[in-house]
Coordinates of C-alpha atoms in Angstrom, one line a residue:
M798 CA 132.2 153.4 8.3
T799 CA 131.3 149.9 9.4
R800 CA 127.7 148.6 9.6
I801 CA 127.6 148.5 13.4
L802 CA 128.5 152.2 13.6
R803 CA 126.1 153.1 10.8
L804 CA 123.3 151.3 12.6
L805 CA 124.3 152.8 16.0
I806 CA 124.4 156.4 14.6
I807 CA 121.1 155.8 12.8
G808 CA 119.6 154.5 16.0
I809 CA 120.7 157.7 17.8
L810 CA 119.1 159.8 15.1
L811 CA 115.9 157.8 15.2
L812 CA 115.6 158.5 18.9
S813 CA 115.8 162.2 18.3
C814 CA 113.3 162.7 15.4
N815 CA 110.0 161.4 14.2
K816 CA 110.9 160.5 10.6
Q817 CA 109.8 157.0 9.6
F818 CA 111.8 156.4 6.5
L819 CA 110.7 153.4 4.5
E820 CA 109.3 151.2 7.3
N821 CA 105.8 151.3 8.7
T822 CA 107.1 150.9 12.3
D823 CA 108.2 154.2 13.9
K824 CA 111.4 153.2 15.7
T825 CA 111.1 156.2 18.0
K826 CA 108.1 154.4 19.5
L827 CA 109.4 150.8 19.8
T828 CA 107.5 148.6 22.2
D829 CA 108.3 145.2 23.5
A830 CA 106.4 143.8 20.6
T831 CA 108.1 145.8 17.9
Q832 CA 111.6 145.9 19.4
W833 CA 111.9 142.1 18.8
S834 CA 109.8 141.8 15.7
T835 CA 112.6 142.1 13.2
E836 CA 116.4 141.7 13.0
G837 CA 116.9 145.4 12.3
N838 CA 114.9 146.4 15.3
A839 CA 116.7 143.9 17.6
D840 CA 120.1 145.1 16.2
L841 CA 119.3 148.6 17.5
F842 CA 119.2 147.2 21.0
L843 CA 122.4 145.2 20.6
N844 CA 124.2 148.1 19.0
D845 CA 123.3 150.2 22.1
I846 CA 125.1 147.5 24.2
Y847 CA 128.2 147.9 22.0
N848 CA 128.0 151.6 22.6
T849 CA 128.4 151.0 26.4
L850 CA 131.8 149.4 25.8
P851 CA 134.3 151.5 27.9
N852 CA 136.0 154.2 25.7
Y853 CA 139.3 154.5 27.5
W854 CA 140.4 157.2 25.2
N855 CA 138.1 159.9 26.5
Q856 CA 139.4 160.6 30.1
P857 CA 142.5 162.6 31.1
E858 CA 143.4 159.7 33.5
N859 CA 143.9 156.1 32.5
L860 CA 145.0 153.0 34.4
D861 CA 148.7 153.6 33.8
N862 CA 148.4 156.5 36.2
F863 CA 147.9 154.0 39.0
T864 CA 151.3 152.3 38.3
D865 CA 155.0 153.0 38.6
D866 CA 155.2 153.7 34.9
N867 CA 153.5 157.1 34.8
D868 CA 153.6 160.3 36.9
A869 CA 150.2 161.9 36.7
G870 CA 148.7 165.2 38.0
F871 CA 147.9 165.8 41.6
Y872 CA 144.2 166.4 41.0
Y873 CA 143.3 162.9 39.8
T874 CA 141.9 159.9 41.6
S875 CA 145.3 158.1 41.0
Y876 CA 147.0 160.7 43.2
N877 CA 144.7 159.8 46.1
W878 CA 145.1 156.1 45.4
K879 CA 148.9 156.4 45.4
Q880 CA 148.6 157.8 48.9
G881 CA 146.6 154.8 50.0
I882 CA 143.3 156.8 50.0
I883 CA 140.5 154.4 49.0
S884 CA 137.1 153.9 50.4
P885 CA 133.9 152.0 49.6
A886 CA 131.9 155.0 50.9
S887 CA 132.1 157.0 47.7
N888 CA 130.1 156.5 44.6
D889 CA 132.1 159.1 42.6
Y890 CA 133.6 157.2 39.7
T891 CA 135.0 160.3 38.0
V892 CA 138.8 160.9 37.6
W893 CA 138.8 164.1 39.5
G894 CA 140.2 163.2 42.9
G895 CA 137.8 160.3 43.7
I896 CA 138.5 157.7 46.4
T897 CA 136.8 154.7 44.8
G898 CA 140.1 153.2 43.7
S899 CA 141.6 152.2 40.4
G900 CA 138.3 152.0 38.4
D901 CA 139.6 153.5 35.2
L902 CA 136.0 154.1 34.0
T903 CA 135.1 150.6 35.2
N904 CA 132.6 150.7 38.1
W905 CA 129.9 148.4 39.6
P906 CA 126.8 150.3 38.6
A907 CA 127.9 150.9 35.0
I908 CA 129.0 147.3 34.4
F909 CA 125.8 145.8 35.8
I910 CA 123.7 148.1 33.7
S911 CA 125.5 146.7 30.6
I912 CA 125.1 143.1 31.9
R913 CA 121.4 143.7 32.4
K914 CA 121.1 144.9 28.8
C915 CA 122.9 141.7 27.6
N916 CA 120.5 139.6 29.6
T917 CA 117.5 141.4 28.3
F918 CA 118.7 141.0 24.7
L919 CA 119.4 137.3 25.2
A920 CA 116.0 136.6 26.8
N921 CA 113.9 138.5 24.3
V922 CA 115.7 137.2 21.2
K923 CA 115.2 133.6 22.4
A924 CA 111.6 134.3 23.2
N925 CA 111.0 135.7 19.7
A926 CA 113.3 133.3 17.9
S927 CA 110.7 132.7 15.2
N928 CA 111.1 136.3 14.0
F929 CA 114.8 135.8 13.1
S930 CA 116.8 133.7 10.7
P931 CA 118.9 131.0 12.2
A932 CA 122.1 132.6 11.0
W933 CA 121.3 135.9 12.5
F934 CA 120.0 134.3 15.7
N935 CA 123.1 132.2 16.4
K936 CA 125.5 135.0 15.6
R937 CA 123.8 137.7 17.7
I938 CA 123.3 135.4 20.7
D939 CA 127.0 134.6 20.8
E940 CA 127.9 138.3 20.3
A941 CA 125.7 139.2 23.4
R942 CA 127.2 136.3 25.4
F943 CA 130.7 137.5 24.5
L944 CA 129.9 141.1 25.5
R945 CA 128.4 139.9 28.8
A946 CA 131.6 137.9 29.5
F947 CA 133.7 140.9 28.6
F948 CA 131.8 143.2 31.0
Y949 CA 132.2 140.7 33.7
S950 CA 135.9 140.3 33.1
E951 CA 136.5 144.1 33.3
L952 CA 134.9 144.4 36.8
W953 CA 136.2 141.0 38.0
M954 CA 139.8 142.1 37.6
H955 CA 139.1 145.0 40.0
I956 CA 136.6 143.4 42.5
G957 CA 137.0 139.6 42.4
G958 CA 133.9 137.3 42.7
L959 CA 130.7 138.9 41.3
P960 CA 127.0 138.0 41.4
I961 CA 126.4 135.8 38.3
I962 CA 123.2 137.1 36.8
T963 CA 122.1 135.5 33.5
A964 CA 118.4 136.6 33.3
P965 CA 116.7 140.0 33.6
A966 CA 115.2 140.5 37.0
D967 CA 111.4 140.8 36.9
R968 CA 110.2 142.8 39.9
R969 CA 106.6 141.9 39.0
T970 CA 107.0 138.2 39.5
M971 CA 110.0 137.9 41.9
D972 CA 109.7 138.3 45.7
S973 CA 112.1 140.7 47.4
A974 CA 114.4 137.9 48.5
G975 CA 114.8 136.7 44.9
L976 CA 115.9 140.1 43.8
Y977 CA 119.0 139.9 46.0
T978 CA 121.8 138.0 44.4
P979 CA 125.0 137.3 46.5
R980 CA 128.5 137.4 45.1
N981 CA 129.7 134.2 43.6
T982 CA 133.1 133.0 44.5
F983 CA 136.3 134.0 42.6
A984 CA 136.5 130.5 41.2
E985 CA 132.8 130.5 40.1
T986 CA 133.2 133.8 38.4
V987 CA 136.2 132.7 36.5
T988 CA 134.4 129.5 35.5
F989 CA 131.4 131.4 34.3
I990 CA 133.4 133.8 32.2
T991 CA 135.6 131.2 30.6
T992 CA 132.9 128.7 29.9
Q993 CA 130.8 131.3 28.2
L994 CA 133.7 132.3 26.0
D995 CA 134.6 128.7 25.3
S996 CA 131.1 128.0 24.2
V997 CA 131.2 130.9 21.8
V998 CA 134.5 129.6 20.3
K999 CA 133.1 126.1 20.0
G1000 CA 129.9 127.4 18.4
G1001 CA 131.9 128.9 15.5
Y1002 CA 129.1 131.2 14.5
L1003 CA 131.2 134.4 14.7
A1004 CA 133.9 135.4 12.3
V1005 CA 137.5 134.7 13.3
K1006 CA 138.5 138.2 12.6
Y1007 CA 137.3 141.4 10.8
N1008 CA 139.5 143.5 8.7
H1009 CA 139.5 147.1 7.7
G1010 CA 136.5 147.9 5.6
D1011 CA 134.5 144.9 6.6
A1012 CA 130.8 145.8 7.2
D1013 CA 130.7 144.1 10.6
A1014 CA 134.1 145.3 11.9
G1015 CA 133.7 146.1 15.5
R1016 CA 131.5 143.2 16.4
A1017 CA 132.7 140.3 18.6
T1018 CA 134.8 137.6 16.9
L1019 CA 136.1 134.1 17.7
G1020 CA 139.6 135.6 18.0
A1021 CA 138.4 138.1 20.7
A1022 CA 136.6 135.4 22.6
L1023 CA 139.6 133.1 22.7
A1024 CA 142.1 135.8 23.5
L1025 CA 139.9 137.1 26.4
K1026 CA 139.5 133.5 27.7
G1027 CA 143.3 133.1 27.8
W1028 CA 143.8 136.4 29.5
V1029 CA 141.2 135.6 32.2
E1030 CA 142.8 132.2 32.8
L1031 CA 146.3 133.8 33.0
Y1032 CA 145.1 136.5 35.4
A1033 CA 143.4 133.9 37.6
A1034 CA 146.5 131.6 37.6
S1035 CA 148.8 134.4 38.8
P1036 CA 150.3 134.6 42.3
A1037 CA 147.8 137.2 43.7
F1038 CA 144.9 134.8 43.3
N1039 CA 146.3 131.3 42.8
A1040 CA 147.4 130.8 46.4
G1041 CA 146.4 129.6 49.8
Q1042 CA 145.6 133.1 50.8
P1043 CA 144.8 135.8 48.2
A1044 CA 147.0 138.9 48.0
A1045 CA 144.2 141.0 49.3
G1046 CA 144.1 139.2 52.6
A1047 CA 142.3 136.5 54.5
D1048 CA 139.2 135.6 52.5
P1049 CA 136.7 133.2 54.2
Q1050 CA 134.1 134.1 51.5
Q1051 CA 136.4 133.0 48.7
V1052 CA 135.7 136.1 46.7
A1053 CA 139.3 137.4 46.5
G1054 CA 141.0 134.3 45.1
Y1055 CA 141.0 130.5 45.0
N1056 CA 142.3 130.0 48.5
N1057 CA 144.5 127.2 47.1
Y1058 CA 147.3 126.8 44.6
D1059 CA 147.0 124.6 41.6
A1060 CA 149.8 124.5 39.0
K1061 CA 147.3 123.2 36.4
R1062 CA 145.8 126.7 36.2
W1063 CA 149.0 127.8 34.3
A1064 CA 148.7 124.9 31.9
T1065 CA 145.0 125.8 31.2
A1066 CA 146.0 129.3 30.3
A1067 CA 148.9 128.1 28.1
A1068 CA 146.6 125.7 26.3
T1069 CA 144.1 128.4 25.4
F1070 CA 146.8 130.7 24.1
K1071 CA 148.3 127.9 22.2
Q1072 CA 144.9 127.1 20.6
F1073 CA 144.7 130.7 19.5
I1074 CA 148.2 130.7 18.0
D1075 CA 147.7 127.3 16.3
Q1076 CA 144.2 128.0 14.9
Y1077 CA 144.2 131.8 14.3
G1078 CA 147.8 133.0 14.6
S1079 CA 151.0 132.0 12.8
N1080 CA 150.1 134.2 9.8
K1081 CA 146.6 132.7 9.4
S1082 CA 144.2 135.4 10.6
Y1083 CA 146.4 137.2 13.1
E1084 CA 150.1 138.1 13.0
L1085 CA 152.3 140.9 14.4
F1086 CA 151.9 144.2 12.5
P1087 CA 155.4 145.1 11.2
N1088 CA 155.5 148.8 12.3
T1089 CA 155.4 149.3 16.1
A1090 CA 154.9 153.1 15.6
A1091 CA 151.8 152.7 13.6
I1092 CA 149.7 149.9 15.1
W1093 CA 147.2 152.4 16.5
Y1094 CA 146.9 154.7 13.5
E1095 CA 143.4 155.2 12.2
A1096 CA 144.4 154.1 8.7
N1097 CA 145.6 150.8 10.2
E1098 CA 142.4 149.9 12.1
Y1099 CA 141.8 146.1 12.1
N1100 CA 145.3 145.4 11.0
S1101 CA 146.7 141.9 11.4
E1102 CA 147.5 142.4 15.1
V1103 CA 144.2 143.8 16.4
V1104 CA 142.1 141.2 18.2
W1105 CA 139.5 143.2 20.0
D1106 CA 138.9 146.9 19.9
R1107 CA 136.3 149.6 20.6
Q1108 CA 135.1 151.5 17.6
V1109 CA 135.5 155.3 17.5
V1110 CA 134.3 157.7 14.8
A1111 CA 135.9 161.2 14.6
N1112 CA 133.6 164.0 15.9
T1113 CA 130.5 161.8 16.1
M1114 CA 131.8 159.2 18.6
G1115 CA 135.4 160.5 18.7
S1116 CA 138.4 160.3 20.9
S1117 CA 140.0 163.2 22.8
F1118 CA 143.1 161.2 23.8
E1119 CA 145.5 163.5 22.0
Q1120 CA 144.5 166.4 24.2
Y1121 CA 145.7 164.7 27.4
G1122 CA 149.1 163.3 26.5
G1123 CA 152.3 164.0 24.6
P1124 CA 154.5 167.1 24.8
V1125 CA 152.7 170.1 26.4
W1126 CA 154.4 172.7 24.2
I1127 CA 154.9 172.1 20.5
N1128 CA 156.7 174.7 18.3
G1129 CA 156.2 177.2 21.1
S1130 CA 152.4 176.7 21.5
Y1131 CA 150.5 175.1 24.3
Y1132 CA 148.7 171.9 23.1
T1133 CA 148.3 169.1 25.7
W1134 CA 147.7 168.6 29.4
G1135 CA 150.9 166.5 29.7
N1136 CA 149.3 163.8 31.7
Y1137 CA 151.2 160.8 30.4
C1138 CA 154.8 161.1 31.6
P1139 CA 156.9 157.9 31.7
T1140 CA 158.9 157.5 34.8
Q1141 CA 162.6 156.7 34.8
E1142 CA 161.6 153.3 36.0
L1143 CA 159.8 152.6 32.8
V1144 CA 162.4 154.2 30.5
D1145 CA 165.1 152.1 32.0
Q1146 CA 163.3 148.9 31.0
F1147 CA 163.8 149.6 27.3
F1148 CA 166.6 147.6 25.8
M1149 CA 169.6 148.7 23.9
A1150 CA 169.6 148.1 20.2
N1151 CA 171.7 145.0 20.7
G1152 CA 168.9 143.5 22.8
K1153 CA 170.7 143.7 26.1
P1154 CA 169.1 145.5 29.2
I1155 CA 170.9 148.6 30.2
T1156 CA 172.0 146.8 33.4
D1157 CA 174.1 144.4 31.4
P1158 CA 177.8 145.6 31.5
A1159 CA 178.1 144.4 27.9
S1160 CA 175.1 146.5 26.7
G1161 CA 177.1 149.6 25.9
Y1162 CA 174.8 151.8 27.9
N1163 CA 176.3 155.2 28.9
P1164 CA 174.4 156.9 31.8
Q1165 CA 175.6 160.2 30.5
Q1166 CA 174.3 159.5 27.0
P1167 CA 171.2 157.5 28.0
Y1168 CA 169.3 158.0 24.8
V1169 CA 172.0 156.8 22.4
G1170 CA 171.8 153.2 21.0
R1171 CA 168.4 152.3 22.4
E1172 CA 166.0 149.9 20.8
K1173 CA 163.4 150.9 18.1
R1174 CA 160.4 151.0 20.5
F1175 CA 162.1 153.6 22.6
Y1176 CA 162.4 156.0 19.7
D1177 CA 158.9 155.1 18.4
W1178 CA 157.1 155.6 21.7
I1179 CA 159.1 157.8 24.1
V1180 CA 159.7 161.6 23.8
Y1181 CA 163.0 162.3 25.6
D1182 CA 165.2 165.4 25.9
G1183 CA 166.4 166.3 22.5
A1184 CA 163.9 164.0 20.7
P1185 CA 162.8 165.1 17.2
Y1186 CA 159.0 165.5 17.1
K1187 CA 156.9 165.6 14.0
M1188 CA 153.3 164.6 13.7
D1189 CA 151.4 164.8 10.4
W1190 CA 149.2 167.7 11.6
M1191 CA 152.3 169.8 12.3
D1192 CA 153.5 172.4 9.8
K1193 CA 157.1 171.8 10.8
A1194 CA 159.2 169.5 13.0
D1195 CA 160.1 170.4 16.6
T1196 CA 162.8 169.2 19.0
I1197 CA 161.5 168.6 22.5
Y1198 CA 163.9 169.7 25.3
T1199 CA 163.1 168.9 28.9
R1200 CA 166.5 169.8 30.3
I1201 CA 166.9 172.7 32.7
D1202 CA 168.6 175.2 30.4
K1203 CA 169.2 178.7 31.8
V1204 CA 170.7 180.0 28.5
H1205 CA 168.0 178.7 26.1
P1206 CA 165.1 177.7 28.3
S1207 CA 162.4 175.5 26.8
K1208 CA 158.7 175.6 27.8
N1209 CA 158.8 171.8 28.2
Q1210 CA 161.7 172.2 30.8
I1211 CA 160.9 170.3 33.9
D1212 CA 160.2 172.5 36.9
F1213 CA 158.9 169.9 39.4
G1214 CA 155.9 172.1 39.8
T1215 CA 152.1 171.7 39.5
D1216 CA 151.7 173.1 36.0
D1217 CA 151.0 170.8 33.0
V1218 CA 154.6 170.4 32.1
G1219 CA 155.7 166.9 33.1
N1220 CA 158.0 166.3 36.0
T1221 CA 159.8 163.2 34.7
A1222 CA 161.6 164.7 31.7
Y1223 CA 159.7 162.3 29.4
Y1224 CA 156.5 162.3 27.4
F1225 CA 155.1 159.5 25.2
K1226 CA 153.8 159.4 21.7
K1227 CA 152.6 155.8 21.6
R1228 CA 149.0 155.5 20.4
L1229 CA 148.7 159.2 19.5
N1230 CA 146.9 159.8 16.3
P1231 CA 149.4 161.7 14.0
L1232 CA 146.6 163.3 12.1
V1233 CA 144.9 165.0 15.0
R1234 CA 145.9 168.4 16.4
P1235 CA 145.7 168.2 20.2
G1236 CA 143.1 170.2 22.0
G1237 CA 140.3 170.0 19.3
G1238 CA 138.0 167.8 21.4
A1239 CA 136.8 164.4 20.4
V1240 CA 138.1 164.6 16.9
S1241 CA 140.2 161.5 16.6
G1242 CA 138.8 158.4 14.9
A1243 CA 141.4 155.9 16.0
N1244 CA 139.9 152.9 17.7
F1245 CA 140.9 151.8 21.2
I1246 CA 142.5 148.3 21.2
Y1247 CA 141.7 146.1 24.2
Y1248 CA 143.7 143.1 23.1
R1249 CA 146.3 142.5 20.3
Y1250 CA 148.2 139.5 19.1
A1251 CA 151.5 140.5 20.8
E1252 CA 149.7 140.0 24.1
V1253 CA 148.6 136.5 23.1
L1254 CA 152.2 135.5 22.3
L1255 CA 153.5 137.0 25.6
G1256 CA 150.6 135.4 27.5
Y1257 CA 151.5 132.0 26.1
A1258 CA 155.2 132.5 26.8
E1259 CA 154.4 133.3 30.5
A1260 CA 151.9 130.5 31.1
Q1261 CA 153.9 127.9 29.3
N1262 CA 157.1 128.8 31.1
E1263 CA 155.3 128.6 34.5
S1264 CA 153.8 125.3 33.5
A1265 CA 156.6 123.5 31.7
G1266 CA 159.6 125.7 31.8
P1267 CA 161.4 127.6 29.0
D1268 CA 160.9 125.1 26.2
A1269 CA 161.3 125.9 22.5
S1270 CA 157.7 127.2 22.1
V1271 CA 158.3 129.8 24.9
Y1272 CA 161.4 131.1 23.1
N1273 CA 159.5 131.2 19.8
A1274 CA 156.7 133.2 21.2
I1275 CA 158.8 135.9 23.0
N1276 CA 161.3 136.0 20.2
Q1277 CA 158.6 136.9 17.7
V1278 CA 157.9 140.0 19.7
R1279 CA 161.5 140.9 20.0
K1280 CA 162.3 140.4 16.3
R1281 CA 159.5 142.7 15.3
S1282 CA 161.4 145.4 17.3
G1283 CA 164.7 144.6 15.7
L1284 CA 166.1 142.8 18.8
P1285 CA 168.0 139.5 18.6
D1286 CA 166.7 136.3 20.0
L1287 CA 167.0 135.6 23.7
A1288 CA 170.1 133.7 24.7
P1289 CA 169.6 129.9 24.8
G1290 CA 169.7 128.0 28.1
L1291 CA 167.8 130.4 30.3
S1292 CA 166.5 129.0 33.6
K1293 CA 162.8 129.2 34.3
S1294 CA 163.3 132.2 36.6
E1295 CA 165.6 133.9 34.1
M1296 CA 163.0 133.4 31.4
Q1297 CA 160.3 134.6 33.7
A1298 CA 162.2 137.9 34.3
A1299 CA 162.7 138.3 30.5
I1300 CA 159.0 137.8 29.8
Y1301 CA 158.1 140.3 32.5
Q1302 CA 160.5 142.9 31.1
E1303 CA 159.2 142.3 27.6
R1304 CA 155.6 142.7 28.7
R1305 CA 156.4 146.0 30.5
V1306 CA 158.1 147.5 27.4
E1307 CA 155.8 146.0 24.7
L1308 CA 152.5 146.8 26.4
C1309 CA 153.5 150.1 28.1
F1310 CA 150.7 152.7 28.2
E1311 CA 148.1 150.2 27.1
K1312 CA 146.5 149.8 30.7
K1313 CA 148.3 146.5 31.1
R1314 CA 151.0 147.4 33.7
F1315 CA 148.4 147.8 36.5
Y1316 CA 147.0 144.4 36.0
D1317 CA 150.5 142.9 35.9
I1318 CA 151.6 144.4 39.2
I1319 CA 148.4 143.3 40.8
R1320 CA 148.2 139.7 39.5
L1321 CA 152.0 139.1 40.0
K1322 CA 151.7 140.4 43.5
T1323 CA 154.4 143.0 43.1
A1324 CA 152.3 146.1 43.7
N1325 CA 153.3 146.2 47.4
T1326 CA 156.9 146.4 46.3
V1327 CA 156.9 148.7 43.3
M1328 CA 154.2 151.1 44.6
N1329 CA 155.7 151.6 48.0
A1330 CA 158.9 153.0 46.5
D1331 CA 159.4 156.5 45.2
K1332 CA 159.4 157.1 41.4
H1333 CA 162.2 158.9 39.6
A1334 CA 162.8 161.6 36.9
M1335 CA 165.8 162.6 34.8
K1336 CA 167.2 165.9 35.8
I1337 CA 169.5 167.3 33.0
T1338 CA 171.7 170.4 33.8
N1339 CA 174.8 171.9 32.4
T1340 CA 177.9 172.0 34.6
S1341 CA 178.3 175.6 33.5
P1342 CA 174.7 176.8 33.7
V1343 CA 175.5 180.5 33.0
D1344 CA 176.8 179.8 29.4
N1345 CA 176.3 176.1 28.8
A1346 CA 180.1 175.9 28.2
G1347 CA 180.3 172.7 30.4
V1348 CA 178.8 169.3 29.7
W1349 CA 175.3 168.2 30.1
K1350 CA 174.9 166.1 33.3
Y1351 CA 172.2 163.4 33.5
E1352 CA 171.0 162.8 37.1
I1353 CA 168.3 160.5 38.2
V1354 CA 166.3 162.2 41.0
P1355 CA 163.3 161.1 43.1
L1356 CA 160.0 162.7 42.4
N1357 CA 158.9 162.8 46.0
H1358 CA 155.3 162.0 45.1
P1359 CA 153.1 159.9 47.3
H1360 CA 153.7 156.1 47.2
V1361 CA 151.6 154.1 49.6
F1362 CA 150.1 150.6 48.8
T1363 CA 148.4 148.5 51.4
Q1364 CA 147.4 144.9 51.2
K1365 CA 143.7 145.5 50.7
M1366 CA 144.4 147.6 47.6
Y1367 CA 145.0 144.4 45.6
L1368 CA 141.3 144.6 45.0
N1369 CA 138.9 147.6 44.9
P1370 CA 136.2 147.8 47.5
V1371 CA 132.6 146.9 46.7
P1372 CA 130.7 150.2 46.8
Q1373 CA 129.0 150.6 50.1
D1374 CA 125.8 151.7 48.4
V1375 CA 125.7 148.4 46.6
I1376 CA 126.0 146.6 50.0
D1377 CA 123.3 148.9 51.5
R1378 CA 120.9 148.0 48.7
N1379 CA 121.7 144.2 48.7
P1380 CA 122.4 142.7 52.2
K1381 CA 123.7 139.5 50.5
I1382 CA 126.7 141.2 49.1
V1383 CA 129.9 140.8 51.1
Q1384 CA 132.8 143.3 51.2
N1385 CA 136.3 142.6 50.1
P1386 CA 139.1 141.9 52.6
G1387 CA 140.4 144.9 54.5
Y1388 CA 137.5 147.4 53.8

């Protein structure tokens, strides 16, 4: 267990008992004077901020449900969102049929509580600097600045321009007008986030990376700051925002985008990713982890690919992710809710083992044997009809059948109904903890990874290709990801548009079910196309259903589930109760 988790758990225990241990100060009765009197006391406050980092493991719905990659249950917020039902009137941020939009546990009130905590920490540590060593002071200040930038980035991706607040509001000294902060523009918000992160990187007070077993693993790092900076710049440079009119619609307040196009924004993102690769990557501190099946395993926490994650401790601060995804029935017993069901659209993106897409006539793809000869990641991450299935917690292996079989029916057989069995004929096993028996509660200790090195490489490839075309460095970055999965290098001589398509497909496969697809269809301004089309499943039947004497027929069929995406949905609405409380806050276009 790392130091940050030990301190956090100790802090929780201290708040629930009156034992004073070895110190004279009772930490259950910390005052403003004692909270900032020692490094240990101040750490308790900062560790509580770390504890507010979003734990995306512990909800039965995640951001992939809001995309064309996953077919989720009808009772979730994503089901409403996919029908175009979204409103600023609600303040229900739960996953159970809300209408607040694609929040994925990210909402205005929660984020600004965390931002306020960061500001409080920064102000009080600076005011009491004489109580702290210079090394502790510099490191903790930059950790808090990173955390504040991260919280801002999470909400900015959904809302656009945000009120930039860098000091705790003091209602005792400020008049009512001073308490109301308007939204800054999209550009100003991007500048604030990236300059804060750039300052952290240039300061050099944080570690570049923490490894498994390091006492401070889980704290902010220089790698995390630089990777987040590159991602924010890439997101901002993308077509939905880097345009004369933002994707969300006319924007006189300039909160939904830049309201102009500047090609240099791509170059800025490329330069940041290149800085990461040159200084921290290329087998220095970060490199691709060799096993795509095991990147997320608990035993492999802080492996060479992990850039920024959220710590999880089994049972104490655990994850219940395994309860919600994967095959519903395993060895004849019910285990999961079956929420994460890849669509045929996603499955078709996986390459053949020879590196060619299935649409290439030379790929060797056979639509009546669609699961033969596919690439390694397909077998590592996707559970398909006839797939062998064995996790470490299982007593014996199982074979998962999703076909409609009247002779030997399977409990995982698709029925296109409303039970937990998926409707697409696929499940996934990516990121599942193989040690954890599903359904046991928050028993997994596998950390949630926000950013990893593969994303840095693909971010560089995209930004550099947009800025300078498919030069050798673009090929090198994307080919590293392909080689790790056993795929050959891309063919030389690709045009800029051909390389762009290759990068987008590689991103979709490599980063699937990591809450990245949503941000890609938003920033690339393709959501209005892909989300206004029906999604598909694989229906597998025998041509002689009474005795299975015929051949198994593979038929791609529509799911007939809602699919509505309107222009305003490129951004979430600002909650109406926020606007009611602060008359200076303007609403996003279309709401």
